[in-house]
Short mmCIF file of C-alpha atoms and ligand atoms in Angstrom, two decimals:
data_model
loop_
_atom_site.label_atom_id
_atom_site.label_comp_id
_atom_site.label_asym_id
_atom_site.label_seq_id
_atom_site.Cartn_x
_atom_site.Cartn_y
_atom_site.Cartn_z
CA UNK A 1 2.29 15.05 16.34
CA UNK A 2 1.65 17.45 13.66
CA UNK A 3 1.40 17.18 9.70
CA UNK A 4 2.24 19.48 7.08
CA UNK A 5 1.27 19.43 3.41
CA UNK A 6 4.14 18.45 0.90
CA UNK A 7 3.01 21.59 -1.03
CA UNK A 8 3.31 23.84 1.98
CA UNK A 9 0.43 25.69 1.09
CA UNK A 10 -2.17 24.78 3.61
CA UNK A 11 -2.22 24.79 7.38
CA UNK A 12 -0.66 22.14 9.69
CA UNK A 13 -3.04 19.54 11.12
CA UNK A 14 -3.22 17.00 13.82
CA UNK A 15 -3.31 13.10 13.13
CA UNK A 16 -7.22 12.90 13.29
CA UNK A 17 -7.70 15.58 10.68
CA UNK A 18 -4.97 14.06 8.49
CA UNK A 19 -6.79 10.68 8.67
CA UNK A 20 -10.22 11.78 8.05
CA UNK A 21 -9.34 14.35 5.24
CA UNK A 22 -6.93 12.03 3.55
CA UNK A 23 -5.45 14.76 1.49
CA UNK A 24 -4.37 18.19 2.28
CA UNK A 25 -6.40 21.14 0.96
CA UNK A 26 -3.61 22.48 -1.32
CA UNK A 27 -3.65 18.87 -2.90
CA UNK A 28 -0.30 18.10 -1.28
CA UNK A 29 0.07 14.92 0.86
CA UNK A 30 0.22 15.03 4.72
CA UNK A 31 3.65 14.40 6.01
CA UNK A 32 5.00 14.17 9.63
CA UNK A 33 6.75 17.26 10.79
CA UNK A 34 9.21 15.09 12.84
CA UNK A 35 9.91 11.50 12.81
CA UNK A 36 9.94 9.76 16.11
CA UNK A 37 13.16 7.87 17.13
CA UNK A 38 13.45 4.31 18.63
CA UNK A 39 16.59 3.36 20.83
CA UNK A 40 18.90 0.62 19.84
CA UNK A 41 17.75 -1.20 22.96
CA UNK A 42 14.04 -1.05 21.91
CA UNK A 43 14.88 -2.47 18.36
CA UNK A 44 16.90 -5.12 19.80
CA UNK A 45 14.07 -6.08 22.09
CA UNK A 46 11.81 -6.59 19.06
CA UNK A 47 13.66 -10.01 18.49
CA UNK A 48 11.73 -11.66 21.33
CA UNK A 49 8.31 -9.96 20.52
CA UNK A 50 5.48 -11.12 18.36
CA UNK A 51 4.05 -8.76 15.67
CA UNK A 52 1.22 -7.22 17.66
CA UNK A 53 3.74 -6.41 20.40
CA UNK A 54 5.98 -4.71 17.84
CA UNK A 55 3.37 -2.85 16.00
CA UNK A 56 1.75 -1.45 19.31
CA UNK A 57 5.28 0.08 20.35
CA UNK A 58 5.76 1.60 16.82
CA UNK A 59 2.28 3.07 16.47
CA UNK A 60 2.34 4.61 19.98
CA UNK A 61 5.50 6.41 19.00
CA UNK A 62 3.68 8.15 16.32
CA UNK A 63 0.13 8.83 17.99
CA UNK A 64 1.12 8.93 21.71
CA UNK A 65 -2.12 8.49 23.62
CA UNK A 66 -4.50 9.90 21.18
CA UNK A 67 -5.81 6.25 21.06
CA UNK A 68 -5.67 4.48 24.38
CA UNK A 69 -3.59 1.21 24.57
CA UNK A 70 -6.46 -0.98 24.89
CA UNK A 71 -8.32 0.65 21.97
CA UNK A 72 -5.16 0.44 19.77
CA UNK A 73 -4.46 -3.22 20.73
CA UNK A 74 -7.98 -3.94 19.59
CA UNK A 75 -7.52 -2.08 16.26
CA UNK A 76 -4.17 -3.83 15.42
CA UNK A 77 -5.30 -7.17 16.41
CA UNK A 78 -8.60 -6.85 14.36
CA UNK A 79 -6.83 -5.16 11.30
CA UNK A 80 -3.57 -7.37 11.01
CA UNK A 81 -4.93 -10.80 12.02
CA UNK A 82 -2.97 -12.71 9.39
CA UNK A 83 0.48 -14.40 9.17
CA UNK A 84 3.51 -12.49 7.91
CA UNK A 85 6.03 -15.22 7.09
CA UNK A 86 9.73 -14.51 6.64
CA UNK A 87 11.27 -17.32 4.72
CA UNK A 88 15.09 -17.86 3.94
CA UNK A 89 15.30 -18.71 0.22
CA UNK A 90 19.01 -18.92 -0.53
CA UNK A 91 22.05 -17.87 1.56
CA UNK A 92 21.32 -14.61 3.08
CA UNK A 93 18.36 -13.71 0.80
CA UNK A 94 14.85 -13.89 2.42
CA UNK A 95 11.32 -13.17 1.21
CA UNK A 96 8.83 -11.51 3.50
CA UNK A 97 5.15 -12.64 2.41
CA UNK A 98 2.76 -9.68 2.49
CA UNK A 99 -0.09 -11.46 0.67
CA UNK A 100 -1.78 -13.30 3.49
CA UNK A 101 -4.65 -10.83 4.32
CA UNK A 102 -8.28 -11.27 2.97
CA UNK A 103 -7.55 -10.05 -0.45
CA UNK A 104 -3.95 -11.51 -0.71
CA UNK A 105 -2.27 -8.31 -1.46
CA UNK A 106 0.05 -6.09 0.68
CA UNK A 107 -2.74 -3.30 0.29
CA UNK A 108 -4.70 -5.08 3.15
CA UNK A 109 -2.20 -3.78 5.71
CA UNK A 110 -3.04 -0.08 4.81
CA UNK A 111 -6.57 -0.41 4.12
CA UNK A 112 -7.72 -2.37 7.05
CA UNK A 113 -5.73 -0.25 9.56
CA UNK A 114 -7.10 2.83 8.17
CA UNK A 115 -10.55 1.71 8.14
CA UNK A 116 -10.38 0.87 11.98
CA UNK A 117 -8.67 4.10 12.83
CA UNK A 118 -11.21 6.21 10.96
CA UNK A 119 -14.08 4.27 12.69
CA UNK A 120 -12.40 4.99 16.06
CA UNK A 121 -12.44 8.87 15.37
CA UNK A 122 -15.98 8.68 14.09
CA UNK A 123 -17.14 6.89 17.12
CA UNK A 124 -15.75 9.67 19.42
CA UNK A 125 -17.30 12.35 17.40
CA UNK A 126 -20.40 10.27 16.95
CA UNK A 127 -20.37 10.81 13.17
CA UNK A 128 -20.73 8.74 10.16
CA UNK A 129 -18.81 8.64 6.97
CA UNK A 130 -19.52 7.44 3.34
CA UNK A 131 -16.50 6.29 1.33
CA UNK A 132 -16.90 6.52 -2.50
CA UNK A 133 -14.40 4.42 -4.32
CA UNK A 134 -13.97 3.64 -8.17
CA UNK A 135 -12.04 0.72 -9.04
CA UNK A 136 -10.49 -1.03 -12.05
CA UNK A 137 -10.43 -4.26 -10.08
CA UNK A 138 -8.16 -4.77 -7.02
CA UNK A 139 -8.54 -1.64 -4.86
CA UNK A 140 -12.27 -1.89 -4.67
CA UNK A 141 -12.03 -5.27 -3.26
CA UNK A 142 -9.26 -4.27 -0.77
CA UNK A 143 -11.38 -1.30 0.31
CA UNK A 144 -14.78 -3.18 0.45
CA UNK A 145 -13.22 -5.87 2.57
CA UNK A 146 -11.32 -3.40 4.87
CA UNK A 147 -14.46 -1.39 5.76
CA UNK A 148 -16.93 -4.45 5.67
CA UNK A 149 -18.91 -4.19 9.11
CA UNK A 150 -17.51 -0.76 10.31
CA UNK A 151 -20.63 0.50 12.02
CA UNK A 152 -20.18 4.05 11.29
CA UNK A 153 -19.05 3.91 7.48
CA UNK A 154 -20.80 3.11 4.37
CA UNK A 155 -19.02 2.21 1.30
CA UNK A 156 -20.18 2.67 -2.32
CA UNK A 157 -17.94 1.01 -4.87
CA UNK A 158 -18.28 1.55 -8.56
CA UNK A 159 -16.71 -0.93 -11.12
CA UNK A 160 -16.83 -1.36 -14.85
CA UNK A 161 -19.31 -4.19 -15.16
CA UNK A 162 -17.62 -5.98 -18.04
CA UNK A 163 -13.91 -5.31 -17.37
CA UNK A 164 -13.19 -7.12 -14.20
CA UNK A 165 -12.67 -10.71 -13.22
CA UNK A 166 -15.23 -12.87 -11.54
CA UNK A 167 -13.09 -13.07 -8.49
CA UNK A 168 -12.48 -9.32 -8.35
CA UNK A 169 -16.38 -8.71 -8.63
CA UNK A 170 -17.21 -11.21 -5.97
CA UNK A 171 -14.67 -9.58 -3.57
CA UNK A 172 -17.16 -6.51 -3.71
CA UNK A 173 -20.63 -7.96 -4.32
CA UNK A 174 -20.71 -10.75 -1.85
CA UNK A 175 -20.23 -8.54 1.27
CA UNK A 176 -23.60 -6.71 1.62
CA UNK A 177 -24.41 -4.94 4.86
CA UNK A 178 -22.57 -1.54 4.63
CA UNK A 179 -20.99 -2.18 1.34
CA UNK A 180 -22.99 -1.37 -1.77
CA UNK A 181 -21.26 -2.32 -5.18
CA UNK A 182 -22.48 -0.95 -8.57
CA UNK A 183 -21.47 -2.39 -11.87
CA UNK A 184 -21.30 0.47 -14.44
CA UNK A 185 -21.86 0.07 -18.01
CA UNK A 186 -18.56 1.53 -18.96
CA UNK A 187 -14.95 1.78 -18.22
CA UNK A 188 -12.92 2.61 -15.15
CA UNK A 189 -12.62 6.17 -16.29
CA UNK A 190 -16.43 6.43 -16.27
CA UNK A 191 -16.47 5.13 -12.70
CA UNK A 192 -13.86 7.64 -11.73
CA UNK A 193 -15.68 10.52 -13.20
CA UNK A 194 -19.02 9.85 -11.36
CA UNK A 195 -17.03 9.70 -8.07
CA UNK A 196 -15.11 12.78 -8.68
CA UNK A 197 -18.33 14.64 -9.70
CA UNK A 198 -19.90 13.68 -6.61
CA UNK A 199 -17.05 14.81 -4.43
CA UNK A 200 -17.33 18.33 -6.10
CA UNK A 201 -21.19 18.49 -6.06
CA UNK A 202 -22.14 21.28 -3.58
CA UNK A 203 -25.67 19.71 -3.12
CA UNK A 204 -23.78 16.47 -1.84
CA UNK A 205 -21.79 18.47 0.93
CA UNK A 206 -24.14 17.51 3.83
CA UNK A 207 -23.40 13.70 3.20
CA UNK A 208 -19.57 13.72 4.46
CA UNK A 209 -18.24 11.82 1.36
CA UNK A 210 -14.60 10.73 1.86
CA UNK A 211 -12.13 8.50 0.02
CA UNK A 212 -9.97 5.73 1.24
CA UNK A 213 -7.47 6.93 -1.23
CA UNK A 214 -3.93 5.27 -1.05
CA UNK A 215 -2.28 8.48 -0.17
CA UNK A 216 -3.88 8.68 3.28
CA UNK A 217 -1.39 8.71 5.98
CA UNK A 218 -3.08 6.19 7.73
CA UNK A 219 -2.37 3.57 5.02
CA UNK A 220 1.42 4.47 5.40
CA UNK A 221 1.77 4.07 9.05
CA UNK A 222 0.97 0.24 9.01
CA UNK A 223 3.52 -0.14 6.01
CA UNK A 224 6.48 0.67 8.42
CA UNK A 225 5.49 -2.16 10.78
CA UNK A 226 6.55 -5.16 8.51
CA UNK A 227 10.04 -3.75 7.97
CA UNK A 228 10.66 -3.88 11.88
CA UNK A 229 9.09 -7.21 11.86
CA UNK A 230 10.87 -8.98 9.08
CA UNK A 231 14.25 -7.22 10.36
CA UNK A 232 13.74 -8.59 13.95
CA UNK A 233 13.23 -12.28 12.48
CA UNK A 234 16.43 -12.60 10.60
CA UNK A 235 19.23 -10.54 12.37
CA UNK A 236 21.74 -11.84 14.88
CA UNK A 237 23.84 -8.92 15.83
CA UNK A 238 22.84 -5.59 17.44
CA UNK A 239 22.78 -3.08 14.96
CA UNK A 240 23.36 -5.27 11.97
CA UNK A 241 22.56 -3.62 8.73
CA UNK A 242 20.16 -5.18 5.96
CA UNK A 243 19.15 -4.56 2.41
CA UNK A 244 15.46 -4.37 1.48
CA UNK A 245 14.11 -4.97 -2.03
CA UNK A 246 10.65 -3.06 -2.48
CA UNK A 247 8.48 -3.72 -5.52
CA UNK A 248 7.39 -0.15 -6.21
CA UNK A 249 4.56 1.53 -8.03
CA UNK A 250 3.11 4.47 -6.22
CA UNK A 251 5.99 4.44 -3.67
CA UNK A 252 3.66 3.97 -0.56
CA UNK A 253 5.56 0.66 0.22
CA UNK A 254 9.08 2.30 0.12
CA UNK A 255 7.94 5.46 1.81
CA UNK A 256 7.11 3.17 4.95
CA UNK A 257 10.51 1.69 4.86
CA UNK A 258 12.22 5.20 4.66
CA UNK A 259 10.27 6.27 7.74
CA UNK A 260 11.31 2.99 9.44
CA UNK A 261 14.83 3.81 8.81
CA UNK A 262 14.61 7.40 9.97
CA UNK A 263 13.11 5.96 13.19
CA UNK A 264 16.39 4.01 13.61
CA UNK A 265 16.05 0.76 11.68
CA UNK A 266 19.42 -0.22 10.40
CA UNK A 267 18.92 -0.57 6.85
CA UNK A 268 22.24 -0.17 4.54
CA UNK A 269 20.00 0.44 1.47
CA UNK A 270 16.51 0.01 -0.20
CA UNK A 271 16.42 -1.40 -3.64
CA UNK A 272 13.40 0.30 -5.14
CA UNK A 273 12.35 -2.38 -7.91
CA UNK A 274 10.25 -0.93 -10.77
CA UNK A 275 8.98 -2.32 -13.80
CA UNK A 276 9.27 -0.54 -17.26
CA UNK A 277 7.72 2.60 -15.64
CA UNK A 278 11.36 3.78 -14.86
CA UNK A 279 10.89 7.54 -13.72
CA UNK A 280 12.43 6.94 -10.52
CA UNK A 281 15.58 5.02 -11.52
CA UNK A 282 16.11 7.73 -14.23
CA UNK A 283 15.70 10.65 -11.74
CA UNK A 284 18.22 8.83 -9.22
CA UNK A 285 20.68 8.67 -12.15
CA UNK A 286 20.19 12.02 -13.85
CA UNK A 287 18.54 14.31 -11.15
CA UNK A 288 16.04 15.22 -13.73
CA UNK A 289 12.48 14.10 -13.09
CA UNK A 290 10.13 13.26 -15.91
CA UNK A 291 6.92 11.37 -15.81
CA UNK A 292 6.22 8.24 -17.97
CA UNK A 293 3.25 9.28 -19.86
CA UNK A 294 1.08 7.40 -20.68
CA UNK A 295 2.18 4.75 -18.04
CA UNK A 296 3.43 1.53 -19.56
CA UNK A 297 1.42 -1.84 -19.37
CA UNK A 298 3.45 -4.55 -17.62
CA UNK A 299 2.34 -7.94 -16.08
CA UNK A 300 3.15 -6.38 -12.55
CA UNK A 301 0.11 -4.38 -13.23
CA UNK A 302 -0.32 -2.91 -9.74
CA UNK A 303 2.96 -1.18 -10.42
CA UNK A 304 2.01 0.56 -13.70
CA UNK A 305 2.48 4.00 -12.45
CA UNK A 306 4.07 6.62 -14.55
CA UNK A 307 4.08 9.36 -11.80
CA UNK A 308 4.02 7.92 -8.46
CA UNK A 309 2.16 10.18 -5.84
CA UNK A 310 4.30 9.21 -2.93
CA UNK A 311 7.26 10.77 -4.52
CA UNK A 312 6.09 13.91 -2.82
CA UNK A 313 6.64 12.33 0.49
CA UNK A 314 10.18 11.01 -0.49
CA UNK A 315 11.22 14.58 -1.83
CA UNK A 316 9.95 15.92 1.38
CA UNK A 317 11.91 13.47 3.52
CA UNK A 318 15.21 14.53 1.82
CA UNK A 319 14.49 18.29 1.69
CA UNK A 320 13.04 18.62 -1.74
CA UNK A 321 9.61 19.69 -3.06
CA UNK A 322 7.50 18.21 -5.86
CA UNK A 323 3.77 18.77 -6.61
CA UNK A 324 0.86 16.55 -7.86
CA UNK A 325 1.63 17.18 -11.43
CA UNK A 326 5.03 16.23 -11.09
CA UNK A 327 6.56 19.75 -11.09
CA UNK A 328 9.69 19.99 -9.22
CA UNK A 329 10.16 23.11 -6.82
CA UNK A 330 13.17 22.00 -5.04
CA UNK A 331 15.62 19.15 -5.84
CA UNK A 332 16.20 16.78 -2.93
CA UNK A 333 19.36 16.15 -1.35
CA UNK A 334 20.46 13.73 -4.05
CA UNK A 335 23.72 12.41 -2.27
CA UNK A 336 21.65 11.44 0.69
CA UNK A 337 18.89 10.01 -1.46
CA UNK A 338 21.39 7.87 -3.52
CA UNK A 339 23.13 6.77 -0.37
CA UNK A 340 19.74 5.25 0.97
CA UNK A 341 18.10 4.13 -2.19
CA UNK A 342 19.30 2.37 -5.51
CA UNK A 343 16.67 1.75 -8.17
CA UNK A 344 16.43 -0.69 -11.06
CA UNK A 345 13.99 -1.07 -13.84
CA UNK A 346 12.85 -4.50 -14.65
CA UNK A 347 11.25 -5.34 -18.12
CA UNK A 348 8.61 -7.79 -18.65
CA UNK A 349 10.94 -10.33 -20.17
CA UNK A 350 13.26 -10.30 -17.26
CA UNK A 351 10.33 -10.63 -15.00
CA UNK A 352 9.02 -13.72 -16.71
CA UNK A 353 12.59 -15.15 -16.72
CA UNK A 354 12.81 -14.60 -13.03
CA UNK A 355 9.54 -16.49 -12.39
CA UNK A 356 10.91 -19.36 -14.38
CA UNK A 357 14.35 -19.55 -12.77
CA UNK A 358 13.00 -18.99 -9.44
CA UNK A 359 10.85 -21.96 -9.68
CA UNK A 360 13.56 -24.05 -11.20
CA UNK A 361 16.21 -23.13 -8.45
CA UNK A 362 13.88 -23.06 -5.37
CA UNK A 363 10.84 -24.95 -6.18
CA UNK A 364 8.63 -22.05 -5.10
CA UNK A 365 6.40 -19.82 -7.03
CA UNK A 366 6.84 -16.07 -7.17
CA UNK A 367 4.30 -13.69 -8.72
CA UNK A 368 5.11 -10.81 -11.09
CA UNK A 369 5.44 -7.99 -8.37
CA UNK A 370 7.58 -10.11 -6.13
CA UNK A 371 9.79 -11.36 -9.19
CA UNK A 372 10.34 -7.54 -10.05
CA UNK A 373 11.81 -7.19 -6.64
CA UNK A 374 13.82 -10.43 -6.80
CA UNK A 375 15.44 -9.58 -10.08
CA UNK A 376 16.28 -6.18 -8.80
CA UNK A 377 17.81 -7.86 -5.74
CA UNK A 378 20.06 -9.89 -8.10
CA UNK A 379 21.31 -7.02 -10.04
CA UNK A 380 22.15 -5.24 -6.59
CA UNK A 381 24.09 -8.36 -5.54
CA UNK A 382 26.16 -8.49 -8.83
CA UNK A 383 26.87 -4.67 -8.83
CA UNK A 384 27.72 -4.20 -5.27
CA UNK A 385 29.71 -7.22 -4.08
CA UNK A 386 31.07 -5.16 -1.20
CA UNK A 387 27.68 -5.64 0.44
CA UNK A 388 27.58 -9.35 -0.12
CA UNK A 389 27.93 -9.96 3.56
CA UNK A 390 24.53 -8.25 4.23
CA UNK A 391 21.26 -10.26 4.54
CA UNK A 392 18.47 -8.96 2.44
CA UNK A 393 14.53 -8.87 2.58
CA UNK A 394 12.52 -8.77 -0.49
CA UNK A 395 8.81 -8.32 -0.28
CA UNK A 396 6.25 -10.56 -2.08
CA UNK A 397 3.30 -8.25 -2.37
CA UNK A 398 0.56 -10.41 -3.81
CA UNK A 399 -0.33 -14.20 -3.95
CA UNK A 400 0.65 -16.06 -7.08
CA UNK A 401 -2.87 -17.46 -7.45
CA UNK A 402 -4.13 -13.95 -8.44
CA UNK A 403 -2.13 -14.40 -11.68
CA UNK A 404 -3.04 -17.86 -12.67
CA UNK A 405 -2.72 -17.56 -16.61
CA UNK A 406 0.69 -15.64 -16.47
CA UNK A 407 2.03 -18.39 -14.00
CA UNK A 408 0.74 -21.57 -15.88
CA UNK A 409 1.96 -20.30 -19.05
CA UNK A 410 5.51 -19.82 -17.68
CA UNK A 411 6.01 -22.98 -15.31
CA UNK A 412 2.99 -25.15 -16.32
CA UNK A 413 1.88 -25.43 -12.74
CA UNK A 414 -1.39 -23.79 -11.40
CA UNK A 415 -0.69 -21.95 -8.19
CA UNK A 416 -2.91 -23.21 -5.42
CA UNK A 417 -5.49 -20.74 -4.12
CA UNK A 418 -5.55 -19.82 -0.45
CA UNK A 419 -8.81 -20.86 1.36
CA UNK A 420 -9.64 -17.29 1.92
CA UNK A 421 -9.97 -16.62 -1.91
CA UNK A 422 -11.55 -20.18 -2.51
CA UNK A 423 -14.30 -19.48 -0.11
CA UNK A 424 -15.29 -16.26 -2.11
CA UNK A 425 -16.55 -18.42 -4.95
CA UNK A 426 -19.29 -20.06 -2.87
CA UNK A 427 -20.57 -16.57 -1.60
CA UNK A 428 -23.80 -15.13 -2.81
CA UNK A 429 -23.63 -11.98 -4.62
CA UNK A 430 -25.71 -8.64 -3.89
CA UNK A 431 -24.80 -6.23 -6.79
CA UNK A 432 -27.05 -3.20 -6.41
CA UNK A 433 -29.95 -3.60 -8.84
CA UNK A 434 -30.17 0.12 -9.42
CA UNK A 435 -29.30 1.15 -12.82
CA UNK A 436 -26.71 3.91 -12.86
CA UNK A 437 -26.76 5.40 -16.44
CA UNK A 438 -25.51 8.86 -15.73
CA UNK A 439 -24.39 11.16 -13.09
CA UNK A 440 -28.14 12.05 -11.99
CA UNK A 441 -29.06 8.51 -11.20
CA UNK A 442 -25.81 8.04 -9.12
CA UNK A 443 -26.64 11.33 -7.22
CA UNK A 444 -30.36 10.26 -6.76
CA UNK A 445 -29.18 7.22 -5.34
CA UNK A 446 -26.71 8.96 -2.88
CA UNK A 447 -29.45 11.30 -1.74
CA UNK A 448 -31.99 8.63 -1.26
CA UNK A 449 -29.76 6.22 0.51
CA UNK A 450 -27.59 8.49 2.69
CA UNK A 451 -29.66 11.73 3.57
CA UNK A 452 -31.12 11.45 7.15
C1 LIG B 1 0.13 -1.66 -4.94
C2 LIG B 1 0.84 -2.64 -5.20
C3 LIG B 1 2.24 -2.53 -5.29
C4 LIG B 1 2.90 -1.24 -5.23
O1 LIG B 1 2.99 -0.64 -4.07
P1 LIG B 1 3.27 0.85 -3.96
O2 LIG B 1 3.19 1.30 -2.42
O3 LIG B 1 2.18 1.57 -4.77
O4 LIG B 1 4.63 1.21 -4.44
C5 LIG B 1 3.07 -3.89 -5.57
N1 LIG B 1 2.55 -4.97 -5.59
C6 LIG B 1 1.28 -5.07 -5.42
C7 LIG B 1 0.57 -6.58 -5.47
C8 LIG B 1 0.30 -3.99 -5.11
O5 LIG B 1 -0.91 -4.10 -4.95
#
């Protein structure tokens, strides 16, 4: 299976290179040359399989025998070792919960699978890798937890000391072993700049630094799996079409779904649910792409993205081309795009209103990102009554207990924390005692700690 860059200005690479490199040398994203297909019989057989069985069939379709079946089984079992409930909420509308991993966000799917695939390739090559990550809060925890105890990978996470929550800090500092966490006296941008400078530093070239960036194809692959899984739990008829409502920020989740559809999953339409960062619905309507700059701050904060990086892959899938700065080289096939995706922007007021109404009607708590998805579904149901015979699946992408203040202020109920988050409170912390005041401090640390 070969990958090209969405900028079409660097060489095609194989799966391993795409994974270990993360991003193409011309700053494009790696995308599959050809998407494998599943037969209707295979899709139908998923109904009687468990998640791991389905996952193995799909991943093998992409990577063939690059990873042996036995190894792949171990990787998937180990990475995706949590529940993925699909619950009927009302009539034909279901929610698929992607919030049961160790950091209670759907990022666990991508990060945990990527970590194990990277480790597998490093073991074969007998090499090591150092992952550098700057975080404003959530990504650092997901990456640190995902790479924890990977024998060939060390992780250094930099976080702004005074700008993250205690829970977020504990997710990074309580791991120790191969995860080193630094609290920086500064802002997220200062952390980001230290990491970027290190990547560009010629004197650190021998260290094999890498990033576990959300644009790595290895994070996308596992994001196709829960589309097949949730579909197989709810349909009755062979070939039955469904709707998916996808809370979208950087559009990695939606891209996973579009790939699933190209593989043969019968999806009538994707509802791409965005917050007030409405560059995508505007583009679908007008055919003109314009970033939202600066991005808008909404309560669904993981979706505050004014120029989603995975748009490059979506353009590519529909015959278009757009680069990392948002310059469009070729408009994708708008007719096809509009047939497959509809997108609605949900403002904070409507998001809050949805959280309240959802609780009143269904006695269940939904958090801000899932609420954006649910609100968009409701608009779709109203605007497209001709599809009201179809079942729908909305993704809940984080656990409500990660947004206690918002939820308490809206419905006066404090969402119960899952044990996996509660346990973190009792853990001992190991923040790195070294003071990192400037880049030289950071560089010295990397050289001392990682040079052999
Ligand atoms: C990252 C994230 C999203 C957005 O997913 P994309 O793949 O970036 O579109 C939605 N909800 C939560 C909780 C997230 O962490």
